[in-house]
């Protein structure tokens, strides 16, 4: 029997078994190195951030380091399981075991730092290169010692990158530079804002921009990660660039942890829905500001309104200050509504200063003006008596007296010593005019016309009914002969007014109804009884009648007319 072929086959089978075992052990070593490579990447990032610390970091930096350190655990565990099956005689086994031991030691050191109990002795090195050692805490007043740069794992010798890796690396570095620039800007902004005692004073637009910048920069960092995934880790400069990216990632995570919550708080702070009284306060501030405009016209044409505004000018200022304080956050954040509030209050204060200056000038000038008006009305009255012109007592003279009464009421509102003296002079004037008119009383009454009647509105009947009811509270047995409404329409007024310590919004219309009633003392005469009817638009247009004069008031000749004129 020829045994040579059989021996040959046996030799080949044994050789193949040996080769297979060697191949399997080589694959195991490669698996260990692959796991350690991933673990080392995470360990180096953490070591570069906290390896020099003697106390655990706080806040976002601590959370990020913990997360990255925990990410190395599965790879370390996988490497440990395979190393347990390797023999020292296996090719590359000794190097793999040493590499694992260094990685495991560095993990324990970093875990100790995060837990607040770092080992005192220097730690083993990764792949033959020294790891950063713990340093003593800085002495008070000394400058902090910067962390030493993290070394790239020397698992293999660095290689020169060829095409296309070199081109990819160049493009990746370009994006990395942009990421670092934007990250540095975010870190600078954080350094400016974090010391603020009140974080809500940070500009909401700047913070919103920082959130957008953080998101975009993280997106760009993702491109850098993708670029490094296509480049050999042991290429020249790759490890250093990866560490730069890791540092940028940590900073971006810290930026997101700071800016995003602050942005949410600031967005809530400036949300108009958070201020339910905003629209009402804005309207009040705007109306108050408008009321003090054009004081020259106000004191000349609307003296009653000028007197009212003077009486409540301090309350108006206090109200505007209250509104500004209530929306101080919106003003500080320069929002649209904040600018409206600030603008109205600023303009009110400016207009008020001018208003008070005109008021002071009026206070000084009004006594002389009233005396001049009084002298003129006396001249007219004397001429009317001398020339037997009774109509002057129902036309020009009452008009002059109305003007004098308006000026006197304003003078009293403005205060000062001249008000009482001037009021006494006006009272004396009216007494003299009444005496003059009495000499022409019969002529005046005979000449008095029936008031005009122009109003034809749909609520005419309702206004008349309210006017009659209002007068009946004064005179129950009144006999209404005719009703006249001289105005063609209602006069509407909307404003905020101050009373008893509070501001009220007023929206009313007014219409004067003239009731021509029988004179119970003289059947040949009729009496003109004016009743002011007010319509309250805030109460469903409710009507109320208020007589201009009281039933017991002494009437002037102008209030009488011949009954035969009543049609």
PDB file of N, CA and C in Angstrom, residues 34-128:
ATOM      1  N   UNK A  34      -9.964  47.094  17.870  1.00  0.00           N
ATOM      2  CA  UNK A  34     -11.079  47.885  17.356  1.00  0.00           C
ATOM      3  C   UNK A  34     -11.928  48.431  18.493  1.00  0.00           C
ATOM      4  N   UNK A  35     -12.239  47.594  19.486  1.00  0.00           N
ATOM      5  CA  UNK A  35     -13.021  48.049  20.643  1.00  0.00           C
ATOM      6  C   UNK A  35     -12.264  49.111  21.426  1.00  0.00           C
ATOM      7  N   UNK A  36     -10.948  48.859  21.620  1.00  0.00           N
ATOM      8  CA  UNK A  36     -10.153  49.818  22.386  1.00  0.00           C
ATOM      9  C   UNK A  36     -10.028  51.156  21.663  1.00  0.00           C
ATOM     10  N   UNK A  37      -9.997  51.104  20.342  1.00  0.00           N
ATOM     11  CA  UNK A  37      -9.884  52.341  19.577  1.00  0.00           C
ATOM     12  C   UNK A  37     -11.083  53.248  19.842  1.00  0.00           C
ATOM     13  N   UNK A  38     -12.291  52.652  19.862  1.00  0.00           N
ATOM     14  CA  UNK A  38     -13.493  53.450  20.139  1.00  0.00           C
ATOM     15  C   UNK A  38     -13.493  53.947  21.582  1.00  0.00           C
ATOM     16  N   UNK A  39     -13.106  53.042  22.504  1.00  0.00           N
ATOM     17  CA  UNK A  39     -13.079  53.432  23.916  1.00  0.00           C
ATOM     18  C   UNK A  39     -12.073  54.560  24.147  1.00  0.00           C
ATOM     19  N   UNK A  40     -10.892  54.428  23.526  1.00  0.00           N
ATOM     20  CA  UNK A  40      -9.848  55.430  23.718  1.00  0.00           C
ATOM     21  C   UNK A  40     -10.280  56.804  23.202  1.00  0.00           C
ATOM     22  N   UNK A  41     -11.048  56.812  22.107  1.00  0.00           N
ATOM     23  CA  UNK A  41     -11.510  58.097  21.562  1.00  0.00           C
ATOM     24  C   UNK A  41     -12.358  58.844  22.595  1.00  0.00           C
ATOM     25  N   UNK A  42     -13.283  58.115  23.246  1.00  0.00           N
ATOM     26  CA  UNK A  42     -14.120  58.738  24.276  1.00  0.00           C
ATOM     27  C   UNK A  42     -13.308  59.112  25.510  1.00  0.00           C
ATOM     28  N   UNK A  43     -12.378  58.209  25.897  1.00  0.00           N
ATOM     29  CA  UNK A  43     -11.570  58.475  27.084  1.00  0.00           C
ATOM     30  C   UNK A  43     -10.702  59.717  26.896  1.00  0.00           C
ATOM     31  N   UNK A  44     -10.132  59.863  25.715  1.00  0.00           N
ATOM     32  CA  UNK A  44      -9.268  61.021  25.459  1.00  0.00           C
ATOM     33  C   UNK A  44     -10.057  62.331  25.488  1.00  0.00           C
ATOM     34  N   UNK A  45     -11.281  62.296  24.951  1.00  0.00           N
ATOM     35  CA  UNK A  45     -12.107  63.506  25.001  1.00  0.00           C
ATOM     36  C   UNK A  45     -12.366  63.920  26.452  1.00  0.00           C
ATOM     37  N   UNK A  46     -12.728  62.940  27.277  1.00  0.00           N
ATOM     38  CA  UNK A  46     -13.017  63.234  28.678  1.00  0.00           C
ATOM     39  C   UNK A  46     -11.743  63.666  29.399  1.00  0.00           C
ATOM     40  N   UNK A  47     -10.611  62.966  29.114  1.00  0.00           N
ATOM     41  CA  UNK A  47      -9.352  63.284  29.781  1.00  0.00           C
ATOM     42  C   UNK A  47      -8.903  64.702  29.447  1.00  0.00           C
ATOM     43  N   UNK A  48      -9.141  65.119  28.185  1.00  0.00           N
ATOM     44  CA  UNK A  48      -8.752  66.466  27.799  1.00  0.00           C
ATOM     45  C   UNK A  48      -9.575  67.527  28.509  1.00  0.00           C
ATOM     46  N   UNK A  49     -10.793  67.166  28.922  1.00  0.00           N
ATOM     47  CA  UNK A  49     -11.675  68.130  29.580  1.00  0.00           C
ATOM     48  C   UNK A  49     -11.511  68.153  31.088  1.00  0.00           C
ATOM     49  N   UNK A  50     -11.349  66.939  31.701  1.00  0.00           N
ATOM     50  CA  UNK A  50     -11.356  66.906  33.171  1.00  0.00           C
ATOM     51  C   UNK A  50     -10.141  66.221  33.761  1.00  0.00           C
ATOM     52  N   UNK A  51      -9.215  65.723  32.912  1.00  0.00           N
ATOM     53  CA  UNK A  51      -8.081  64.943  33.423  1.00  0.00           C
ATOM     54  C   UNK A  51      -7.211  65.702  34.395  1.00  0.00           C
ATOM     55  N   UNK A  52      -7.205  67.018  34.303  1.00  0.00           N
ATOM     56  CA  UNK A  52      -6.352  67.819  35.177  1.00  0.00           C
ATOM     57  C   UNK A  52      -7.071  68.275  36.439  1.00  0.00           C
ATOM     58  N   UNK A  53      -8.353  67.955  36.554  1.00  0.00           N
ATOM     59  CA  UNK A  53      -9.141  68.438  37.688  1.00  0.00           C
ATOM     60  C   UNK A  53      -8.945  67.575  38.927  1.00  0.00           C
ATOM     61  N   UNK A  54      -9.176  68.170  40.075  1.00  0.00           N
ATOM     62  CA  UNK A  54      -9.142  67.428  41.339  1.00  0.00           C
ATOM     63  C   UNK A  54     -10.521  67.373  41.971  1.00  0.00           C
ATOM     64  N   UNK A  55     -11.495  68.035  41.352  1.00  0.00           N
ATOM     65  CA  UNK A  55     -12.869  67.998  41.835  1.00  0.00           C
ATOM     66  C   UNK A  55     -13.784  67.821  40.634  1.00  0.00           C
ATOM     67  N   UNK A  56     -14.914  67.169  40.825  1.00  0.00           N
ATOM     68  CA  UNK A  56     -15.802  66.920  39.691  1.00  0.00           C
ATOM     69  C   UNK A  56     -16.342  68.218  39.102  1.00  0.00           C
ATOM     70  N   UNK A  57     -16.425  68.327  37.782  1.00  0.00           N
ATOM     71  CA  UNK A  57     -16.994  69.523  37.163  1.00  0.00           C
ATOM     72  C   UNK A  57     -18.500  69.607  37.411  1.00  0.00           C
ATOM     73  N   UNK A  58     -19.028  70.825  37.316  1.00  0.00           N
ATOM     74  CA  UNK A  58     -20.442  71.024  37.571  1.00  0.00           C
ATOM     75  C   UNK A  58     -21.191  71.342  36.283  1.00  0.00           C
ATOM     76  N   UNK A  59     -22.500  71.178  36.367  1.00  0.00           N
ATOM     77  CA  UNK A  59     -23.357  71.603  35.268  1.00  0.00           C
ATOM     78  C   UNK A  59     -23.223  70.759  34.024  1.00  0.00           C
ATOM     79  N   UNK A  60     -23.382  71.449  32.869  1.00  0.00           N
ATOM     80  CA  UNK A  60     -23.402  70.758  31.584  1.00  0.00           C
ATOM     81  C   UNK A  60     -22.077  70.048  31.302  1.00  0.00           C
ATOM     82  N   UNK A  61     -20.958  70.642  31.718  1.00  0.00           N
ATOM     83  CA  UNK A  61     -19.656  70.015  31.459  1.00  0.00           C
ATOM     84  C   UNK A  61     -19.554  68.672  32.162  1.00  0.00           C
ATOM     85  N   UNK A  62     -20.054  68.597  33.410  1.00  0.00           N
ATOM     86  CA  UNK A  62     -20.008  67.340  34.144  1.00  0.00           C
ATOM     87  C   UNK A  62     -20.906  66.287  33.522  1.00  0.00           C
ATOM     88  N   UNK A  63     -22.109  66.699  33.114  1.00  0.00           N
ATOM     89  CA  UNK A  63     -23.035  65.745  32.491  1.00  0.00           C
ATOM     90  C   UNK A  63     -22.474  65.205  31.182  1.00  0.00           C
ATOM     91  N   UNK A  64     -21.877  66.096  30.389  1.00  0.00           N
ATOM     92  CA  UNK A  64     -21.319  65.665  29.110  1.00  0.00           C
ATOM     93  C   UNK A  64     -20.160  64.694  29.320  1.00  0.00           C
ATOM     94  N   UNK A  65     -19.284  64.972  30.292  1.00  0.00           N
ATOM     95  CA  UNK A  65     -18.148  64.079  30.563  1.00  0.00           C
ATOM     96  C   UNK A  65     -18.637  62.713  31.054  1.00  0.00           C
ATOM     97  N   UNK A  66     -19.668  62.722  31.897  1.00  0.00           N
ATOM     98  CA  UNK A  66     -20.215  61.447  32.383  1.00  0.00           C
ATOM     99  C   UNK A  66     -20.776  60.611  31.238  1.00  0.00           C
ATOM    100  N   UNK A  67     -21.486  61.261  30.350  1.00  0.00           N
ATOM    101  CA  UNK A  67     -22.079  60.556  29.205  1.00  0.00           C
ATOM    102  C   UNK A  67     -20.999  59.952  28.315  1.00  0.00           C
ATOM    103  N   UNK A  68     -19.960  60.723  28.044  1.00  0.00           N
ATOM    104  CA  UNK A  68     -18.892  60.220  27.174  1.00  0.00           C
ATOM    105  C   UNK A  68     -18.102  59.105  27.849  1.00  0.00           C
ATOM    106  N   UNK A  69     -17.880  59.242  29.152  1.00  0.00           N
ATOM    107  CA  UNK A  69     -17.130  58.195  29.860  1.00  0.00           C
ATOM    108  C   UNK A  69     -17.933  56.898  29.879  1.00  0.00           C
ATOM    109  N   UNK A  70     -19.225  57.006  30.106  1.00  0.00           N
ATOM    110  CA  UNK A  70     -20.073  55.804  30.097  1.00  0.00           C
ATOM    111  C   UNK A  70     -20.115  55.167  28.709  1.00  0.00           C
ATOM    112  N   UNK A  71     -19.933  55.971  27.671  1.00  0.00           N
ATOM    113  CA  UNK A  71     -19.945  55.423  26.304  1.00  0.00           C
ATOM    114  C   UNK A  71     -18.754  54.492  26.061  1.00  0.00           C
ATOM    115  N   UNK A  72     -17.687  54.641  26.848  1.00  0.00           N
ATOM    116  CA  UNK A  72     -16.511  53.785  26.673  1.00  0.00           C
ATOM    117  C   UNK A  72     -16.674  52.424  27.345  1.00  0.00           C
ATOM    118  N   UNK A  73     -17.646  52.297  28.264  1.00  0.00           N
ATOM    119  CA  UNK A  73     -17.790  51.054  29.042  1.00  0.00           C
ATOM    120  C   UNK A  73     -18.085  49.837  28.170  1.00  0.00           C
ATOM    121  N   UNK A  74     -19.050  49.877  27.242  1.00  0.00           N
ATOM    122  CA  UNK A  74     -19.324  48.683  26.429  1.00  0.00           C
ATOM    123  C   UNK A  74     -18.093  48.212  25.637  1.00  0.00           C
ATOM    124  N   UNK A  75     -17.327  49.157  25.097  1.00  0.00           N
ATOM    125  CA  UNK A  75     -16.147  48.770  24.316  1.00  0.00           C
ATOM    126  C   UNK A  75     -15.067  48.176  25.224  1.00  0.00           C
ATOM    127  N   UNK A  76     -14.880  48.715  26.419  1.00  0.00           N
ATOM    128  CA  UNK A  76     -13.906  48.148  27.359  1.00  0.00           C
ATOM    129  C   UNK A  76     -14.321  46.740  27.775  1.00  0.00           C
ATOM    130  N   UNK A  77     -15.629  46.554  28.000  1.00  0.00           N
ATOM    131  CA  UNK A  77     -16.117  45.227  28.394  1.00  0.00           C
ATOM    132  C   UNK A  77     -15.924  44.217  27.273  1.00  0.00           C
ATOM    133  N   UNK A  78     -16.183  44.635  26.046  1.00  0.00           N
ATOM    134  CA  UNK A  78     -16.004  43.725  24.898  1.00  0.00           C
ATOM    135  C   UNK A  78     -14.540  43.348  24.743  1.00  0.00           C
ATOM    136  N   UNK A  79     -13.646  44.311  24.905  1.00  0.00           N
ATOM    137  CA  UNK A  79     -12.212  44.027  24.802  1.00  0.00           C
ATOM    138  C   UNK A  79     -11.767  43.078  25.908  1.00  0.00           C
ATOM    139  N   UNK A  80     -12.311  43.249  27.113  1.00  0.00           N
ATOM    140  CA  UNK A  80     -11.927  42.393  28.240  1.00  0.00           C
ATOM    141  C   UNK A  80     -12.316  40.940  27.995  1.00  0.00           C
ATOM    142  N   UNK A  81     -13.502  40.759  27.429  1.00  0.00           N
ATOM    143  CA  UNK A  81     -13.950  39.377  27.166  1.00  0.00           C
ATOM    144  C   UNK A  81     -13.025  38.660  26.179  1.00  0.00           C
ATOM    145  N   UNK A  82     -12.596  39.359  25.160  1.00  0.00           N
ATOM    146  CA  UNK A  82     -11.728  38.722  24.149  1.00  0.00           C
ATOM    147  C   UNK A  82     -10.327  38.510  24.710  1.00  0.00           C
ATOM    148  N   UNK A  83      -9.801  39.478  25.455  1.00  0.00           N
ATOM    149  CA  UNK A  83      -8.443  39.366  26.013  1.00  0.00           C
ATOM    150  C   UNK A  83      -8.322  38.154  26.926  1.00  0.00           C
ATOM    151  N   UNK A  84      -9.412  37.809  27.602  1.00  0.00           N
ATOM    152  CA  UNK A  84      -9.384  36.663  28.517  1.00  0.00           C
ATOM    153  C   UNK A  84      -9.119  35.354  27.783  1.00  0.00           C
ATOM    154  N   UNK A  85      -9.380  35.319  26.471  1.00  0.00           N
ATOM    155  CA  UNK A  85      -9.176  34.093  25.679  1.00  0.00           C
ATOM    156  C   UNK A  85      -7.815  34.066  24.993  1.00  0.00           C
ATOM    157  N   UNK A  86      -7.074  35.159  25.027  1.00  0.00           N
ATOM    158  CA  UNK A  86      -5.792  35.217  24.325  1.00  0.00           C
ATOM    159  C   UNK A  86      -4.659  34.651  25.184  1.00  0.00           C
ATOM    160  N   UNK A  87      -3.675  34.097  24.510  1.00  0.00           N
ATOM    161  CA  UNK A  87      -2.458  33.622  25.165  1.00  0.00           C
ATOM    162  C   UNK A  87      -1.344  34.636  24.942  1.00  0.00           C
ATOM    163  N   UNK A  88      -0.405  34.661  25.888  1.00  0.00           N
ATOM    164  CA  UNK A  88       0.696  35.606  25.757  1.00  0.00           C
ATOM    165  C   UNK A  88       1.517  35.338  24.509  1.00  0.00           C
ATOM    166  N   UNK A  89       1.469  34.073  24.065  1.00  0.00           N
ATOM    167  CA  UNK A  89       2.269  33.704  22.892  1.00  0.00           C
ATOM    168  C   UNK A  89       1.609  34.127  21.585  1.00  0.00           C
ATOM    169  N   UNK A  90       0.342  34.499  21.661  1.00  0.00           N
ATOM    170  CA  UNK A  90      -0.356  34.900  20.436  1.00  0.00           C
ATOM    171  C   UNK A  90       0.210  36.233  19.939  1.00  0.00           C
ATOM    172  N   UNK A  91       0.316  36.322  18.640  1.00  0.00           N
ATOM    173  CA  UNK A  91       0.872  37.540  18.035  1.00  0.00           C
ATOM    174  C   UNK A  91       0.003  38.747  18.374  1.00  0.00           C
ATOM    175  N   UNK A  92       0.601  39.777  18.930  1.00  0.00           N
ATOM    176  CA  UNK A  92      -0.105  41.023  19.237  1.00  0.00           C
ATOM    177  C   UNK A  92      -0.885  40.978  20.533  1.00  0.00           C
ATOM    178  N   UNK A  93      -0.916  39.801  21.210  1.00  0.00           N
ATOM    179  CA  UNK A  93      -1.723  39.686  22.423  1.00  0.00           C
ATOM    180  C   UNK A  93      -1.154  40.551  23.541  1.00  0.00           C
ATOM    181  N   UNK A  94       0.178  40.543  23.696  1.00  0.00           N
ATOM    182  CA  UNK A  94       0.799  41.307  24.777  1.00  0.00           C
ATOM    183  C   UNK A  94       0.517  42.802  24.611  1.00  0.00           C
ATOM    184  N   UNK A  95       0.646  43.286  23.383  1.00  0.00           N
ATOM    185  CA  UNK A  95       0.393  44.699  23.128  1.00  0.00           C
ATOM    186  C   UNK A  95      -1.076  45.048  23.399  1.00  0.00           C
ATOM    187  N   UNK A  96      -1.978  44.136  22.992  1.00  0.00           N
ATOM    188  CA  UNK A  96      -3.407  44.385  23.198  1.00  0.00           C
ATOM    189  C   UNK A  96      -3.740  44.430  24.682  1.00  0.00           C
ATOM    190  N   UNK A  97      -3.133  43.498  25.455  1.00  0.00           N
ATOM    191  CA  UNK A  97      -3.397  43.473  26.895  1.00  0.00           C
ATOM    192  C   UNK A  97      -2.875  44.746  27.567  1.00  0.00           C
ATOM    193  N   UNK A  98      -1.683  45.177  27.164  1.00  0.00           N
ATOM    194  CA  UNK A  98      -1.124  46.405  27.748  1.00  0.00           C
ATOM    195  C   UNK A  98      -1.989  47.616  27.399  1.00  0.00           C
ATOM    196  N   UNK A  99      -2.452  47.605  26.184  1.00  0.00           N
ATOM    197  CA  UNK A  99      -3.300  48.719  25.738  1.00  0.00           C
ATOM    198  C   UNK A  99      -4.611  48.750  26.523  1.00  0.00           C
ATOM    199  N   UNK A 100      -5.169  47.575  26.759  1.00  0.00           N
ATOM    200  CA  UNK A 100      -6.412  47.484  27.530  1.00  0.00           C
ATOM    201  C   UNK A 100      -6.186  47.956  28.962  1.00  0.00           C
ATOM    202  N   UNK A 101      -5.063  47.504  29.547  1.00  0.00           N
ATOM    203  CA  UNK A 101      -4.765  47.883  30.937  1.00  0.00           C
ATOM    204  C   UNK A 101      -4.666  49.407  31.078  1.00  0.00           C
ATOM    205  N   UNK A 102      -4.020  50.056  30.096  1.00  0.00           N
ATOM    206  CA  UNK A 102      -3.878  51.505  30.140  1.00  0.00           C
ATOM    207  C   UNK A 102      -5.243  52.200  30.017  1.00  0.00           C
ATOM    208  N   UNK A 103      -6.073  51.674  29.103  1.00  0.00           N
ATOM    209  CA  UNK A 103      -7.397  52.257  28.924  1.00  0.00           C
ATOM    210  C   UNK A 103      -8.249  52.081  30.166  1.00  0.00           C
ATOM    211  N   UNK A 104      -8.170  50.883  30.760  1.00  0.00           N
ATOM    212  CA  UNK A 104      -8.948  50.606  31.968  1.00  0.00           C
ATOM    213  C   UNK A 104      -8.491  51.514  33.121  1.00  0.00           C
ATOM    214  N   UNK A 105      -7.192  51.710  33.235  1.00  0.00           N
ATOM    215  CA  UNK A 105      -6.667  52.569  34.301  1.00  0.00           C
ATOM    216  C   UNK A 105      -7.114  54.015  34.114  1.00  0.00           C
ATOM    217  N   UNK A 106      -7.092  54.487  32.867  1.00  0.00           N
ATOM    218  CA  UNK A 106      -7.523  55.860  32.611  1.00  0.00           C
ATOM    219  C   UNK A 106      -9.013  56.016  32.893  1.00  0.00           C
ATOM    220  N   UNK A 107      -9.793  55.011  32.564  1.00  0.00           N
ATOM    221  CA  UNK A 107     -11.227  55.057  32.861  1.00  0.00           C
ATOM    222  C   UNK A 107     -11.453  55.217  34.364  1.00  0.00           C
ATOM    223  N   UNK A 108     -10.724  54.412  35.163  1.00  0.00           N
ATOM    224  CA  UNK A 108     -10.897  54.472  36.616  1.00  0.00           C
ATOM    225  C   UNK A 108     -10.484  55.833  37.169  1.00  0.00           C
ATOM    226  N   UNK A 109      -9.429  56.379  36.612  1.00  0.00           N
ATOM    227  CA  UNK A 109      -9.005  57.713  37.048  1.00  0.00           C
ATOM    228  C   UNK A 109     -10.096  58.754  36.772  1.00  0.00           C
ATOM    229  N   UNK A 110     -10.620  58.748  35.538  1.00  0.00           N
ATOM    230  CA  UNK A 110     -11.627  59.732  35.156  1.00  0.00           C
ATOM    231  C   UNK A 110     -12.926  59.514  35.909  1.00  0.00           C
ATOM    232  N   UNK A 111     -13.292  58.262  36.125  1.00  0.00           N
ATOM    233  CA  UNK A 111     -14.479  57.957  36.907  1.00  0.00           C
ATOM    234  C   UNK A 111     -14.331  58.490  38.333  1.00  0.00           C
ATOM    235  N   UNK A 112     -13.104  58.373  38.862  1.00  0.00           N
ATOM    236  CA  UNK A 112     -12.840  58.905  40.196  1.00  0.00           C
ATOM    237  C   UNK A 112     -12.986  60.414  40.250  1.00  0.00           C
ATOM    238  N   UNK A 113     -12.508  61.107  39.208  1.00  0.00           N
ATOM    239  CA  UNK A 113     -12.657  62.561  39.164  1.00  0.00           C
ATOM    240  C   UNK A 113     -14.135  62.954  39.176  1.00  0.00           C
ATOM    241  N   UNK A 114     -14.929  62.273  38.347  1.00  0.00           N
ATOM    242  CA  UNK A 114     -16.351  62.599  38.264  1.00  0.00           C
ATOM    243  C   UNK A 114     -17.090  62.265  39.551  1.00  0.00           C
ATOM    244  N   UNK A 115     -16.609  61.252  40.284  1.00  0.00           N
ATOM    245  CA  UNK A 115     -17.249  60.880  41.539  1.00  0.00           C
ATOM    246  C   UNK A 115     -16.672  61.641  42.731  1.00  0.00           C
ATOM    247  N   UNK A 116     -15.648  62.450  42.471  1.00  0.00           N
ATOM    248  CA  UNK A 116     -15.077  63.237  43.549  1.00  0.00           C
ATOM    249  C   UNK A 116     -14.003  62.527  44.349  1.00  0.00           C
ATOM    250  N   UNK A 117     -13.489  61.413  43.822  1.00  0.00           N
ATOM    251  CA  UNK A 117     -12.443  60.682  44.559  1.00  0.00           C
ATOM    252  C   UNK A 117     -11.355  60.195  43.610  1.00  0.00           C
ATOM    253  N   UNK A 118     -10.608  61.104  42.992  1.00  0.00           N
ATOM    254  CA  UNK A 118      -9.549  60.672  42.063  1.00  0.00           C
ATOM    255  C   UNK A 118      -8.403  60.014  42.808  1.00  0.00           C
ATOM    256  N   UNK A 119      -7.830  58.948  42.238  1.00  0.00           N
ATOM    257  CA  UNK A 119      -6.686  58.293  42.895  1.00  0.00           C
ATOM    258  C   UNK A 119      -5.498  59.242  42.953  1.00  0.00           C
ATOM    259  N   UNK A 120      -4.729  59.213  44.044  1.00  0.00           N
ATOM    260  CA  UNK A 120      -3.627  60.171  44.212  1.00  0.00           C
ATOM    261  C   UNK A 120      -2.443  59.910  43.297  1.00  0.00           C
ATOM    262  N   UNK A 121      -2.230  58.680  42.952  1.00  0.00           N
ATOM    263  CA  UNK A 121      -1.034  58.336  42.173  1.00  0.00           C
ATOM    264  C   UNK A 121      -1.275  58.598  40.700  1.00  0.00           C
ATOM    265  N   UNK A 122      -0.212  58.875  39.930  1.00  0.00           N
ATOM    266  CA  UNK A 122      -0.363  59.048  38.479  1.00  0.00           C
ATOM    267  C   UNK A 122      -0.923  57.782  37.858  1.00  0.00           C
ATOM    268  N   UNK A 123      -1.667  57.934  36.789  1.00  0.00           N
ATOM    269  CA  UNK A 123      -2.329  56.806  36.148  1.00  0.00           C
ATOM    270  C   UNK A 123      -1.446  56.219  35.042  1.00  0.00           C
ATOM    271  N   UNK A 124      -1.734  54.974  34.676  1.00  0.00           N
ATOM    272  CA  UNK A 124      -1.003  54.354  33.561  1.00  0.00           C
ATOM    273  C   UNK A 124      -1.243  55.119  32.278  1.00  0.00           C
ATOM    274  N   UNK A 125      -0.437  54.791  31.320  1.00  0.00           N
ATOM    275  CA  UNK A 125      -0.509  55.509  30.049  1.00  0.00           C
ATOM    276  C   UNK A 125      -1.238  54.693  29.019  1.00  0.00           C
ATOM    277  N   UNK A 126      -1.726  55.382  28.000  1.00  0.00           N
ATOM    278  CA  UNK A 126      -2.351  54.721  26.856  1.00  0.00           C
ATOM    279  C   UNK A 126      -1.277  54.492  25.792  1.00  0.00           C
ATOM    280  N   UNK A 127      -1.080  53.238  25.430  1.00  0.00           N
ATOM    281  CA  UNK A 127      -0.187  52.876  24.320  1.00  0.00           C
ATOM    282  C   UNK A 127       1.172  53.532  24.455  1.00  0.00           C
ATOM    283  N   UNK A 128       1.711  53.542  25.686  1.00  0.00           N
ATOM    284  CA  UNK A 128       3.089  53.996  25.867  1.00  0.00           C
ATOM    285  C   UNK A 128       3.254  55.485  25.964  1.00  0.00           C
TER     286      UNK A 128
END
